mmCIF file of C-alpha atoms and ligand atoms in Angstrom:
data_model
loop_
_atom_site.group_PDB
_atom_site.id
_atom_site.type_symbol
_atom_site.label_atom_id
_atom_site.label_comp_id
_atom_site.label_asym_id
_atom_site.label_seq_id
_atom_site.Cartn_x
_atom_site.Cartn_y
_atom_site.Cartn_z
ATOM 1 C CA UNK A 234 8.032 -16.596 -13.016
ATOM 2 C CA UNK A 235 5.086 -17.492 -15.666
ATOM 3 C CA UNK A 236 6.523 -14.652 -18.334
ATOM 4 C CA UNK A 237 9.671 -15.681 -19.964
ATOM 5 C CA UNK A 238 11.648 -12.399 -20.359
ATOM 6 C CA UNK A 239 12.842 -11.270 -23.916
ATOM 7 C CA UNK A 240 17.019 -10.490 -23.754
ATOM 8 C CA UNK A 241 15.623 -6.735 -23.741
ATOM 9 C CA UNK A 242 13.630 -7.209 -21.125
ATOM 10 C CA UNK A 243 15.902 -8.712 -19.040
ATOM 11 C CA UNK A 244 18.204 -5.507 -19.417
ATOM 12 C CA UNK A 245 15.047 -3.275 -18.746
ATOM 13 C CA UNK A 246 13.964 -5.683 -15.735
ATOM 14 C CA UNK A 247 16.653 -7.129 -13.622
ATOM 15 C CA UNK A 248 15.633 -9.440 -11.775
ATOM 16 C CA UNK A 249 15.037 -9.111 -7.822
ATOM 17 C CA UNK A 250 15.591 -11.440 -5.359
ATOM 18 C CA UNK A 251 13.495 -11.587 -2.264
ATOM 19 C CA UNK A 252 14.709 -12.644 1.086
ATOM 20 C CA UNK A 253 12.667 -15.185 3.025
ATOM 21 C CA UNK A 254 14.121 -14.945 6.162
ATOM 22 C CA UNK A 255 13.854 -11.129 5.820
ATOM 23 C CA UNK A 256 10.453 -11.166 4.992
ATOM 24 C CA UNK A 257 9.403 -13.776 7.036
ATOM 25 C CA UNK A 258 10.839 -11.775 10.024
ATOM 26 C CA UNK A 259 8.802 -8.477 8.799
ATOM 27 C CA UNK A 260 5.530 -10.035 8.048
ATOM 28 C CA UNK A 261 4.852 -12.163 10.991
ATOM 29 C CA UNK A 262 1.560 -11.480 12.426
ATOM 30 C CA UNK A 263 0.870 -8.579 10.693
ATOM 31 C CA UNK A 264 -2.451 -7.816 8.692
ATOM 32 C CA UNK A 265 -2.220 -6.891 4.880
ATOM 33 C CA UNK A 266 -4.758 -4.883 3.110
ATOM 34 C CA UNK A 267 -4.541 -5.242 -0.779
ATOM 35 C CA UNK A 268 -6.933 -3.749 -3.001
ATOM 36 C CA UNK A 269 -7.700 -5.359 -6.484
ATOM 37 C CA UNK A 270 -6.277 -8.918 -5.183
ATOM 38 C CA UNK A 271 -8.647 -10.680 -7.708
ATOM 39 C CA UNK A 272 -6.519 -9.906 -10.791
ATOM 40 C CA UNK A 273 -2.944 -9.150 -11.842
ATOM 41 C CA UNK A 274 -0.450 -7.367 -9.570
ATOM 42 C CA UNK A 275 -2.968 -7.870 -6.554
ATOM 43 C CA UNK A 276 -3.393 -11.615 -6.783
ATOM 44 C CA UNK A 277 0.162 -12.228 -8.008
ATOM 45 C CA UNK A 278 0.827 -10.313 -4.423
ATOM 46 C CA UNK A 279 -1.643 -12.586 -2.817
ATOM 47 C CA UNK A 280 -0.044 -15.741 -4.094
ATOM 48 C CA UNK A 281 3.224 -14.372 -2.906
ATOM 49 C CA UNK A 282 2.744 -13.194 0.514
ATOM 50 C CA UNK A 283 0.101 -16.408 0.868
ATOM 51 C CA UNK A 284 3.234 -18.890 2.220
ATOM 52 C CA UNK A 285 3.979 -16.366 4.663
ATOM 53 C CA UNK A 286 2.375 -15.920 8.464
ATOM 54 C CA UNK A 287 0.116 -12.856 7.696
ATOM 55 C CA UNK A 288 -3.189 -12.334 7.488
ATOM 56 C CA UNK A 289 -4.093 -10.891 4.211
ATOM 57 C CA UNK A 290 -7.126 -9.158 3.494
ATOM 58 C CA UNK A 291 -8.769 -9.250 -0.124
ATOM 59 C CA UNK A 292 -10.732 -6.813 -2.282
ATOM 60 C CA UNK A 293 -11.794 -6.726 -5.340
ATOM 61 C CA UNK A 294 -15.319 -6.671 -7.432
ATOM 62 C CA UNK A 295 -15.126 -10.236 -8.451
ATOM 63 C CA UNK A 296 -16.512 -12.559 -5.684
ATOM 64 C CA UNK A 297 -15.982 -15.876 -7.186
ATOM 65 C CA UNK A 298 -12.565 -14.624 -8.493
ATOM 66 C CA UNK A 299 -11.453 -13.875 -5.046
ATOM 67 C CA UNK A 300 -13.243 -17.097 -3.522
ATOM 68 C CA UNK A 301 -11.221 -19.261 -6.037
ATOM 69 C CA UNK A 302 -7.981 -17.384 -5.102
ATOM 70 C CA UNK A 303 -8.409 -18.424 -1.718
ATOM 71 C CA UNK A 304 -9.589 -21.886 -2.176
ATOM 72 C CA UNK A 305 -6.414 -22.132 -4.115
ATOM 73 C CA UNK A 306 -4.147 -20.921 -1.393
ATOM 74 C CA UNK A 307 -5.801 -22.723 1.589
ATOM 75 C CA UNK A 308 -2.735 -25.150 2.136
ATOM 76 C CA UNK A 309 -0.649 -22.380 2.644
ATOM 77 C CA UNK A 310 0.141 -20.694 5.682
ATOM 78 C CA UNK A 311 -1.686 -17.044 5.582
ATOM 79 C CA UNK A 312 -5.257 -16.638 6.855
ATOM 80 C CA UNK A 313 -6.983 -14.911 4.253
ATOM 81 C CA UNK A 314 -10.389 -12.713 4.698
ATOM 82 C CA UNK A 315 -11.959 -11.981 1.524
ATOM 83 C CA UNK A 316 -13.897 -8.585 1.307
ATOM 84 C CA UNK A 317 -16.108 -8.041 -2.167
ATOM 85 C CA UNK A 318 -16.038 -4.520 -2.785
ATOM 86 C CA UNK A 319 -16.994 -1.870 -5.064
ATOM 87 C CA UNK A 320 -14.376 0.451 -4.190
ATOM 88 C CA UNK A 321 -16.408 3.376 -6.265
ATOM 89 C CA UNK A 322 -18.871 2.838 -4.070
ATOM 90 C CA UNK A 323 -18.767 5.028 -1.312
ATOM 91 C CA UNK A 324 -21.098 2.630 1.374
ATOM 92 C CA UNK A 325 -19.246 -0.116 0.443
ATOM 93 C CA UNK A 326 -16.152 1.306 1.383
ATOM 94 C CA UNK A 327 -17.295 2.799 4.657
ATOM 95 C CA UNK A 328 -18.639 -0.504 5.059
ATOM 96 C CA UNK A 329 -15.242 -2.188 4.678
ATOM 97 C CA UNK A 330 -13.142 0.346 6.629
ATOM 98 C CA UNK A 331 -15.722 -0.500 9.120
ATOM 99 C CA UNK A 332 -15.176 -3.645 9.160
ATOM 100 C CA UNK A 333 -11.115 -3.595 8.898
ATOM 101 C CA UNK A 334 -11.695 -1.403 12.495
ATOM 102 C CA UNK A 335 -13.359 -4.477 13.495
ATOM 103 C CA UNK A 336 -10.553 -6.802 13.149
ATOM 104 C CA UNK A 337 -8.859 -7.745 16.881
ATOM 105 C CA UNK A 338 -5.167 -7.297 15.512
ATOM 106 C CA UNK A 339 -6.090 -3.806 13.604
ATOM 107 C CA UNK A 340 -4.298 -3.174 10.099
ATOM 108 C CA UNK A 341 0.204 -3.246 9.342
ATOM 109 C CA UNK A 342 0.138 -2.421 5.667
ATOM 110 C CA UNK A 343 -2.756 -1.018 2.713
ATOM 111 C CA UNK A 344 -1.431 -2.066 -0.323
ATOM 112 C CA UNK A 345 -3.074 0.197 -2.590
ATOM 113 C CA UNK A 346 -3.180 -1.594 -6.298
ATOM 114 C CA UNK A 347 -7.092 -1.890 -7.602
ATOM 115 C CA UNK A 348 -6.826 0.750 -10.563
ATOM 116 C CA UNK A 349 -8.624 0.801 -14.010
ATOM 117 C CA UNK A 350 -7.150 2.519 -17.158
ATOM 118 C CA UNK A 351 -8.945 3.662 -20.688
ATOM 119 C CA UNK A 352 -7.355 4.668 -23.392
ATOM 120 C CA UNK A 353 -9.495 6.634 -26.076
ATOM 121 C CA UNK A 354 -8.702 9.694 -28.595
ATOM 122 C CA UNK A 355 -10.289 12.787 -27.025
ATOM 123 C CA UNK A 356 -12.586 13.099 -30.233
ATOM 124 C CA UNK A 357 -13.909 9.805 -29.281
ATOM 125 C CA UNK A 358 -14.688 10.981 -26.083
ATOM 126 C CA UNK A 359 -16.923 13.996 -26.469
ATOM 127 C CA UNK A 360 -19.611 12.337 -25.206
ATOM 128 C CA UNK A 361 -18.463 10.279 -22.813
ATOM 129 C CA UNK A 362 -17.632 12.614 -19.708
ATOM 130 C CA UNK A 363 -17.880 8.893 -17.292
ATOM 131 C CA UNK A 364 -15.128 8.063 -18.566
ATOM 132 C CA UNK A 365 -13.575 10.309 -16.612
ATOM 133 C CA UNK A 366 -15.770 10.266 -13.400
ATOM 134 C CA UNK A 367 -14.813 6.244 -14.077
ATOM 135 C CA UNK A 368 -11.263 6.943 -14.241
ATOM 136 C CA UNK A 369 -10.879 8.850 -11.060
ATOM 137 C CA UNK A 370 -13.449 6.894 -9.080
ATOM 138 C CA UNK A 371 -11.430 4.169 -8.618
ATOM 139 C CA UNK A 372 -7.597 5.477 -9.316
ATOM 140 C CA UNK A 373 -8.108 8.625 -6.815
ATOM 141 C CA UNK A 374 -11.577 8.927 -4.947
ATOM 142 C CA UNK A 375 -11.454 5.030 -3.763
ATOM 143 C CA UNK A 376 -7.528 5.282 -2.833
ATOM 144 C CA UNK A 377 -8.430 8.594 -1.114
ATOM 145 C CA UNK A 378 -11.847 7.256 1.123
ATOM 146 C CA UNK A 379 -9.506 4.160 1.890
ATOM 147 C CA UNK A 380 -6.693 5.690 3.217
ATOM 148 C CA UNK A 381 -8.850 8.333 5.075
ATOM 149 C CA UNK A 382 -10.391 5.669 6.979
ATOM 150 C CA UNK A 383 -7.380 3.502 7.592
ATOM 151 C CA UNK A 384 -4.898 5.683 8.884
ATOM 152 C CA UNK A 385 -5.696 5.882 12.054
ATOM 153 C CA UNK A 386 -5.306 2.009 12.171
ATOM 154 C CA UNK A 387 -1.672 2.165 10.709
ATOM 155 C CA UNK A 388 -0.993 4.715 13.169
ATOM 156 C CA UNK A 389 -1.461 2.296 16.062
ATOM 157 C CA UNK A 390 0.606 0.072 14.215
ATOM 158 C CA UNK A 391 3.364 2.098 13.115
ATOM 159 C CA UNK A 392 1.807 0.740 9.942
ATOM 160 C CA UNK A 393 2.834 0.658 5.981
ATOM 161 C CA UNK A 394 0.707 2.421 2.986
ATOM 162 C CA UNK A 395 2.116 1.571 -1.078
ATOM 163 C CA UNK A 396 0.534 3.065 -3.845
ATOM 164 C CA UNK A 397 0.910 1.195 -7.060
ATOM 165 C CA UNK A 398 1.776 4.059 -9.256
ATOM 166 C CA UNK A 399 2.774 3.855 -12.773
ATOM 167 C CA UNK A 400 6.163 5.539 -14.562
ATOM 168 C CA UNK A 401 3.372 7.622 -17.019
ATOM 169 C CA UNK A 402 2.694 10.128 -14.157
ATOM 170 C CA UNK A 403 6.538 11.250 -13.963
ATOM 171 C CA UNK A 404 7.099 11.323 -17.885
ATOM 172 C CA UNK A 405 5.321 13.868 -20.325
ATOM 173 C CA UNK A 406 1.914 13.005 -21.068
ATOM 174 C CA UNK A 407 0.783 10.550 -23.730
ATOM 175 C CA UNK A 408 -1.922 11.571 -26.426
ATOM 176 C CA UNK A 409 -5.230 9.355 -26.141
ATOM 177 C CA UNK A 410 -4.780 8.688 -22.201
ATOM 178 C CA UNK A 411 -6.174 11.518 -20.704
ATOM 179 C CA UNK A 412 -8.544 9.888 -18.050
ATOM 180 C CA UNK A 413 -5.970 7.365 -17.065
ATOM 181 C CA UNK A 414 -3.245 9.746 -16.707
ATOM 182 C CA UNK A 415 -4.952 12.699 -14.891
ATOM 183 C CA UNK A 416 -6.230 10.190 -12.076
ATOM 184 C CA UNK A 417 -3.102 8.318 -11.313
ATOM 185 C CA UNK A 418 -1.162 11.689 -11.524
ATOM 186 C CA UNK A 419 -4.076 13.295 -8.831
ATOM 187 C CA UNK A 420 -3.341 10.263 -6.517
ATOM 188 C CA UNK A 421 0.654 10.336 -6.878
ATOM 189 C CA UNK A 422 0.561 14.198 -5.980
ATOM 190 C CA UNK A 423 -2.287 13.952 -3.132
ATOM 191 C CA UNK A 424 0.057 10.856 -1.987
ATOM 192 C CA UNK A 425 2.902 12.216 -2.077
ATOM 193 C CA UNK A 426 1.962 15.479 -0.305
ATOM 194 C CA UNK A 427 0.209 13.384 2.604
ATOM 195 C CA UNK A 428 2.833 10.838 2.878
ATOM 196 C CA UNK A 429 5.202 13.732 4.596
ATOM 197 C CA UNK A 430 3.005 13.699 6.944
ATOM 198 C CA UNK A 431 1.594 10.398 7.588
ATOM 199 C CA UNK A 432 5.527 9.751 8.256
ATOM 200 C CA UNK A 433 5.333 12.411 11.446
ATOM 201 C CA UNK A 434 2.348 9.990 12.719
ATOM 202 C CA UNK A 435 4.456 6.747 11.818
ATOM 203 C CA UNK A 436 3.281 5.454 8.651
ATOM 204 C CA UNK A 437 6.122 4.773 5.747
ATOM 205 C CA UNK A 438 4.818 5.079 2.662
ATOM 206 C CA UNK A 439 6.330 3.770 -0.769
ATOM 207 C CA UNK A 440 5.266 4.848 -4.288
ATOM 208 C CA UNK A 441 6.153 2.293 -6.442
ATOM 209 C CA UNK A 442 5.938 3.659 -10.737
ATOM 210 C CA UNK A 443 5.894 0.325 -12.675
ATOM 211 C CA UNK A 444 5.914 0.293 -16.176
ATOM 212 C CA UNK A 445 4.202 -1.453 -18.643
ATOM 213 C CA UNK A 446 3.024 -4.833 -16.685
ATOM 214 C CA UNK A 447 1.682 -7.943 -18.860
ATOM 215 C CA UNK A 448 -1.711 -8.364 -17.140
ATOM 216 C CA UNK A 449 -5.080 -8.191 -18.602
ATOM 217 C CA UNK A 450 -5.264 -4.232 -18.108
ATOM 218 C CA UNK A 451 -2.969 -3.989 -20.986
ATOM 219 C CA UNK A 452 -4.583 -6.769 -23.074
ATOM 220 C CA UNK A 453 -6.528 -4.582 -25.312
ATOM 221 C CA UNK A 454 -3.932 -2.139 -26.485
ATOM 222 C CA UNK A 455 -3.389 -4.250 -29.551
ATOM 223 C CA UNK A 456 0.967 -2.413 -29.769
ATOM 224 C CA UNK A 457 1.158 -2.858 -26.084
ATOM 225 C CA UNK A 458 2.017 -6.991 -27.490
ATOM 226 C CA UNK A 459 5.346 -7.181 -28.510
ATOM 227 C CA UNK A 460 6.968 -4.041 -25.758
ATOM 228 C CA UNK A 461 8.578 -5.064 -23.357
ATOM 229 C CA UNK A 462 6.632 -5.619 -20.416
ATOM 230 C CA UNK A 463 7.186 -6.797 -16.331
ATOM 231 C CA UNK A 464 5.841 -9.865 -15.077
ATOM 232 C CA UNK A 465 3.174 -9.426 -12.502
ATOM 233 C CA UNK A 466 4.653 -11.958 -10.378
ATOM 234 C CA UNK A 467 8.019 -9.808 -10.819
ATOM 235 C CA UNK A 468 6.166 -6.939 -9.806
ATOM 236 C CA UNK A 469 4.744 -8.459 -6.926
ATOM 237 C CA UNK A 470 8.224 -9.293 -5.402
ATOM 238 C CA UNK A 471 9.492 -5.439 -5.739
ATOM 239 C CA UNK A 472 6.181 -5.057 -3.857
ATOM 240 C CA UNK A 473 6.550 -7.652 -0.437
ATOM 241 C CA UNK A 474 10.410 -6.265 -0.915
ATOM 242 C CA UNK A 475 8.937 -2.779 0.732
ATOM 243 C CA UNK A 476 7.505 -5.144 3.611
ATOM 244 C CA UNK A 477 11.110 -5.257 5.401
ATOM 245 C CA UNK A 478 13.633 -3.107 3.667
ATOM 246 C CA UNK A 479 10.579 0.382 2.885
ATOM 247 C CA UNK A 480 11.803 2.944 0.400
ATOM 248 C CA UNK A 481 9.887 5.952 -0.450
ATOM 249 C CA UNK A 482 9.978 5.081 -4.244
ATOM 250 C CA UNK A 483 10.877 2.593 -6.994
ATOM 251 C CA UNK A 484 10.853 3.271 -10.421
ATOM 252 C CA UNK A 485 13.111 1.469 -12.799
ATOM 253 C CA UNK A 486 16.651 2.070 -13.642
ATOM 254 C CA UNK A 487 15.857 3.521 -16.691
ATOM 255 C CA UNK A 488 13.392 5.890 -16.142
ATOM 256 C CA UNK A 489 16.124 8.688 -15.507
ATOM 257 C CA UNK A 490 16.369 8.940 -19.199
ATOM 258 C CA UNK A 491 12.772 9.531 -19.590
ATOM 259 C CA UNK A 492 12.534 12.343 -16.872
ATOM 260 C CA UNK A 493 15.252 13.754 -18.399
ATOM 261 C CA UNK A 494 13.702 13.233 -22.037
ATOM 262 C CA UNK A 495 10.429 14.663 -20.605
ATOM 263 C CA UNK A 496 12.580 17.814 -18.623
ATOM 264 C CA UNK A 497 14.601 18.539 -22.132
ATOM 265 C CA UNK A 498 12.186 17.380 -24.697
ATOM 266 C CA UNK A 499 8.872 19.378 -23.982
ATOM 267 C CA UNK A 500 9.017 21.677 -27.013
ATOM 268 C CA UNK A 501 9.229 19.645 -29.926
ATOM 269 C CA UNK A 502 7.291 16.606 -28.362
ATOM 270 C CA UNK A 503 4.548 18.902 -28.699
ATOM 271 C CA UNK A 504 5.191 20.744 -31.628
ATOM 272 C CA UNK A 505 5.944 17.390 -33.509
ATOM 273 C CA UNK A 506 3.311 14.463 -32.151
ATOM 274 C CA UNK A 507 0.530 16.498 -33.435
ATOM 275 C CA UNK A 508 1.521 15.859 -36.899
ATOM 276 C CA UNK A 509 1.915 12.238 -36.528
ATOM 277 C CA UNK A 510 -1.831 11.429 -34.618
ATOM 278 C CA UNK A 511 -4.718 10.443 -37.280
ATOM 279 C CA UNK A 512 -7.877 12.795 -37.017
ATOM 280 C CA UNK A 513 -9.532 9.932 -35.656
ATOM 281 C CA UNK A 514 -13.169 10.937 -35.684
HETATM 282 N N1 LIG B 764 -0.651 -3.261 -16.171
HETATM 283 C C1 LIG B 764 0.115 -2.198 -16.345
HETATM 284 O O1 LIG B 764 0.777 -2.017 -17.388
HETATM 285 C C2 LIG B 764 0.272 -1.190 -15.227
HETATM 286 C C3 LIG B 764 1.316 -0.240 -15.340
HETATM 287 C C4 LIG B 764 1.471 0.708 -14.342
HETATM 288 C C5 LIG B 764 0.628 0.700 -13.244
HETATM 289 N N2 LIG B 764 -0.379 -0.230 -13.149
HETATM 290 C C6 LIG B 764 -1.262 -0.167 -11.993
HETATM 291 O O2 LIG B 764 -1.266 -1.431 -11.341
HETATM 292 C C7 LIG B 764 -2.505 -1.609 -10.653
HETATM 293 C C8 LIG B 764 -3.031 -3.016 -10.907
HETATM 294 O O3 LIG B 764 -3.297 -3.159 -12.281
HETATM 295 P P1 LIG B 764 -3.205 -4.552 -13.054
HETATM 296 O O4 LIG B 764 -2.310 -4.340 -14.208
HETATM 297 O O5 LIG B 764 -2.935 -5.665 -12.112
HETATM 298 O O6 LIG B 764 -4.688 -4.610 -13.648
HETATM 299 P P2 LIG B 764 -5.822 -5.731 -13.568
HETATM 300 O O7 LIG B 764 -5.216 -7.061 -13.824
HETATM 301 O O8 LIG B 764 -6.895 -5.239 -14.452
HETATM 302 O O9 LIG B 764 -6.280 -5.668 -12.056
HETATM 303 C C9 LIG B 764 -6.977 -4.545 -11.561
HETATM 304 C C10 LIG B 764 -7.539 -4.913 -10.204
HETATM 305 O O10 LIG B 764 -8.285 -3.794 -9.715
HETATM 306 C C11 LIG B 764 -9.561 -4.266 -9.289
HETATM 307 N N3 LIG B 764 -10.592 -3.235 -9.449
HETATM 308 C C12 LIG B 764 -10.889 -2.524 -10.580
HETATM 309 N N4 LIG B 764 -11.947 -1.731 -10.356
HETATM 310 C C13 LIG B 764 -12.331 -1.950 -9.069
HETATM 311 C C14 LIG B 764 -13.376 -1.436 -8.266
HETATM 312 N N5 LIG B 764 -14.258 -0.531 -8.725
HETATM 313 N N6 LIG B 764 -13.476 -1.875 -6.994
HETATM 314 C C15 LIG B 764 -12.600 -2.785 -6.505
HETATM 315 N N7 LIG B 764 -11.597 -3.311 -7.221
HETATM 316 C C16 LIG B 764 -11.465 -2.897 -8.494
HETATM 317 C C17 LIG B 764 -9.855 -5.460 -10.208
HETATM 318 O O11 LIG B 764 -10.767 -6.366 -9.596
HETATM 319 P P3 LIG B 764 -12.314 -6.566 -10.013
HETATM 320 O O12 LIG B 764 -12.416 -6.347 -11.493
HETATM 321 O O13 LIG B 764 -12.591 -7.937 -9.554
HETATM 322 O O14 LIG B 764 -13.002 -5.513 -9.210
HETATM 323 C C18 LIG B 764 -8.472 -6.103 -10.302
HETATM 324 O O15 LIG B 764 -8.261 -6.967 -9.217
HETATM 325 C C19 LIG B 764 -3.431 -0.484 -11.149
HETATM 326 O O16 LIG B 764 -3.509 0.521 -10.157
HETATM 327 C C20 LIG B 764 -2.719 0.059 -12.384
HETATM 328 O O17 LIG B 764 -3.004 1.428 -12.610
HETATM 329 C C21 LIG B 764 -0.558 -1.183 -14.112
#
């Protein structure tokens, strides 16, 4: 792993061990879909599951990101497809589910990671409503359209659909990250209520709530430095982990105390926090 863990965040982030043979056995063959491979979680993922025998299928925005991703990886054993996509954009993703249809050996698994957060004090965003269009284009309309279209190739497949969720949507909500919060809480619920019955066609689905992960999404959150934070290339293990032993969730150990907090804790985190936030105008 790049990240050298602190001793707290070794305690807060065991580490996980991934079984080769295991994985080997459950990945053979099979087509990947992961959004958002360009950066982060998804290309950590990519780099990962690339010295495997898959066939992994890229998308992201950045082109040359992706093309240098693959020219990096082309001595290792996955085929990989890259697909440039806007996932906002509505042709473009009708354009790639066509595309995926297209493929002779169908789709196994959509890992669903691409994902964009803003942070801003609601007094800073009066006038900027796109923010929120923003926000939900790409952490619950794109994740919707995608799934939508692919299902009825993981169907065929008995296939595999993870949502990269994050621990904020099972906690109380945080001042200043509205936008952020409301769409990856719209596509946990709308997830969660479809995966119950994606299962009754054959699709497992995993929701996996990470914490805080050291990638450039968290870069510009100046206190976000010194917490603790999970390696993306950590992260991307508990991911391909799913691939042959599939749980419905992961969150991590210690985010019982936080539901709990959040359960017991309502009333005065509300009453209080107001008192402590700067009128920031
Ligand atoms: N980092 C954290 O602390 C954290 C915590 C909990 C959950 N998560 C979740 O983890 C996921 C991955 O985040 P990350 O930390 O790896 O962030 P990241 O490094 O910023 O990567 C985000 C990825 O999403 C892609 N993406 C963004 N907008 C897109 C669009 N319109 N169309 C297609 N792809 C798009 C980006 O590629 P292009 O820019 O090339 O399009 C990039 O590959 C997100 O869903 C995030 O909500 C992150």
């Amino acid at each position: 792993m790049s990240q050298k863990y602190s001793f707290l965040e070794q305690l807060l982030f065991p580490p996980t061990k991934v079984n080769k043979k295991k994985l080997h056995q459950a990945s053979q063959q099979k087509t990947i879909l992961i959004t958002g491979a360009s950066y982060g979680i998804g290309e950590a993922c990519t780099r990962l599951l690339a010295a495997y025998d898959v066939h992994l299928i890229l998308v992201a925005r950045t082109a040359s990101k992706l093309a240098v991703l693959k020219e990096n990886l082309e001595d290792q054993k996955a085929q990989i497809s890259l697909y440039p996509t806007d996932l906002t954009q509505a042709e473009e993703v009708e354009q790639l589910i066509q595309n995926i249809k297209n493929l002779p050996n169908g789709l196994d698994v959509l890992i669903s990671n691409a994902g964009h957060s803003i942070k801003r004090p609601i007094q800073k965003s009066l006038e900027r409503f796109h923010d929120f269009e923003r926000t939900m284009g790409i952490n619950y309309f794109a994740p919707v359209r995608l799934c939508l279209g692919l299902m009825p190739l993981l169907e065929k497949r008995n296939g595999q659909m993870i949502n990269i969720s994050a621990i904020n949507v099972l906690l109380l909500p945080a001042p200043h990250w509205a936008a952020y919060q409301a769409s990856k809480t719209a596509f946990d619920q709308w997830f969660r209520s479809v995966a119950i019955e994606m299962e009754a066609y054959g699709i497992q689905s995993t929701s996996l709530y990470l914490p805080l992960v050291r990638t450039r999404m968290i870069a510009p959150t100046k206190a976000y430095q010194k917490v603790p934070a999970m390696s993306p290339e950590h992260v991307a293990q508990l991911i391909v982990k799913c691939l042959y032993r599939p749980k419905r969730k992961w969150m991590p150990w210690w985010s019982i105390f936080g539901r709990l907090g959040s359960f017991l804790f309502r009333g005065p985190w509300e009453a209080f926090l107001p008192r402590f936030l700067k009128k920031d105008r």
